[in-house]
Amino acid sequence: MPVSIEKIKLRRLNMTLKDSFTTSFGTLQEKDFFILEAVDVEGNRGFGESVAFSSPWYSEETVETNYHVIKDFLINLLRGKQIDHPDDVFEIFRSIRGNNMAKAAVEGAIWDLYAKQNNLSLSEALGGTKKKIDVGISIGIQPSVGALLKTVDHYVSAGYKRIKIKIKPGWDYEVLREVKLTFPSIPIMADANSAYTLEDISQLQKLDELDLLMIEQPLAHDDIVDHSKLQSAMHTPICLDESIHSVADAKQAIELGSCKIINIKIGRVGGLSESKRIHDICQQNGIEVWCGGMLEAGIGRAHNIALTTLPQFVLPGDTAGSERYWKKDIITPEVVVKDGQISVPEGPGIGYAIDDDALDSFTVHKEEFQL
Ligand SMILES: O=C(O)CCC(=O)c1ccccc1C(=O)O
Ligand SMILES: [Mg+2]
């Protein structure tokens, strides 16, 4: 049976992070983003979340470009199309270049609706098998090493399975060394968000002393070639984040030896279908994967959890519990981490109910599109 969609609802939300989050690019405190809802005549509701930020620092997409692309292109492309399976959506959107986060938000709502119409959990619909997933935490750049150690201590005590530290030139080797000395048994990794170039190679090679689990995206956001040079000059596994937008990018990175690990983010690669294909290519080539995060609210978080149940997600992801980000999340129950794991919900679709009062309270704009 085709996925029947009667209308698409779009909401713009504004939520405030409990703690600001600082990367090599700047500080985030507010999240302005879209929730897409695909509704059928029976009243099933499928939800997707767009992960673009307000400014184009992580990728070229923004909340405003999402709005334009979803409203003026993606929804129109769905009209009059038969969708036999959510995998068809990627093909339907193929005539639009890029704008992967906008595409993923709409596709995600259709995946959730499809799973609900077929009484499957989103994990089952994707072919996932795990009942529990391992999770780590990503810690932003802190005002001092003391503050960082205190934050790390908090999350190690809470049971998170690995700690990711954001780094930038001047906040790297010495800082990571302190963390390593203070917490010798917890796996530690670093994420540079493209803050280095090959000219920094000796500073990056010094990190090999620290036995890090990996270094994420040290070089340019659009680079695959220089990462290959760097990987051959250092032992620490390189993990690519920003550089991988598609199966084609993943294939090139694998062929060039640009990384040993890939962080899959649903939004960055244009949806769950492409995420699955990247997962499969990595599995065939012995590349380990884990699920990245974009400081999502509950709906995006639930999608990440479902994806992580696929077998090649062998490393803990960045999908932390709701309370790490929000005073109140938009799903119920909220995402809870216990002993560094999240129990995968078994109900239909994303498996979490929407807290409609919370959703309304964060909504700043609503629109509906009849299909
Ligand atoms: O906790 C999370 O959701 C992940 C945090 C994180 O590292 C991140 C947050 C925003 C944008 C990019 C990144 C990243 O992985 O590079
Ligand atoms: Mg990253």
PDB file of C-alpha atoms in Angstrom, residues 7-13 34-39 64 66-68 70-72 75-76 79 363-370:
ATOM      1  CA  LYS A   7      -1.394  17.256   4.186  1.00  0.00           C
ATOM      2  CA  ILE A   8       1.906  18.525   5.498  1.00  0.00           C
ATOM      3  CA  LYS A   9       2.033  20.820   8.502  1.00  0.00           C
ATOM      4  CA  LEU A  10       5.039  23.002   9.080  1.00  0.00           C
ATOM      5  CA  ARG A  11       5.845  24.640  12.389  1.00  0.00           C
ATOM      6  CA  ARG A  12       8.685  26.915  13.282  1.00  0.00           C
ATOM      7  CA  LEU A  13       9.844  26.461  16.866  1.00  0.00           C
ATOM      8  CA  PHE A  34      11.183  23.434  11.810  1.00  0.00           C
ATOM      9  CA  ILE A  35       9.023  20.469  12.695  1.00  0.00           C
ATOM     10  CA  LEU A  36       7.325  18.852   9.699  1.00  0.00           C
ATOM     11  CA  GLU A  37       4.212  16.765  10.204  1.00  0.00           C
ATOM     12  CA  ALA A  38       2.815  14.455   7.508  1.00  0.00           C
ATOM     13  CA  VAL A  39      -0.822  13.635   8.241  1.00  0.00           C
ATOM     14  CA  GLU A  64      15.451  30.529   6.342  1.00  0.00           C
ATOM     15  CA  ASN A  66      14.955  25.467   4.808  1.00  0.00           C
ATOM     16  CA  TYR A  67      11.713  27.443   4.798  1.00  0.00           C
ATOM     17  CA  HIS A  68      12.154  28.584   1.207  1.00  0.00           C
ATOM     18  CA  ILE A  70      10.475  23.210   1.766  1.00  0.00           C
ATOM     19  CA  LYS A  71       7.616  25.599   0.973  1.00  0.00           C
ATOM     20  CA  ASP A  72       8.532  26.553  -2.584  1.00  0.00           C
ATOM     21  CA  ILE A  75       6.178  20.116  -0.991  1.00  0.00           C
ATOM     22  CA  ASN A  76       5.280  20.885  -4.612  1.00  0.00           C
ATOM     23  CA  ARG A  79       2.024  16.606  -5.149  1.00  0.00           C
ATOM     24  CA  THR A 363       5.759  27.326  18.153  1.00  0.00           C
ATOM     25  CA  VAL A 364       6.279  30.774  16.648  1.00  0.00           C
ATOM     26  CA  HIS A 365       4.695  30.104  13.245  1.00  0.00           C
ATOM     27  CA  LYS A 366       2.450  27.446  11.644  1.00  0.00           C
ATOM     28  CA  GLU A 367       1.373  26.646   8.092  1.00  0.00           C
ATOM     29  CA  GLU A 368      -0.438  23.788   6.356  1.00  0.00           C
ATOM     30  CA  PHE A 369      -0.065  22.464   2.841  1.00  0.00           C
ATOM     31  CA  GLN A 370      -2.708  20.234   1.280  1.00  0.00           C
TER      32      GLN A 370
END
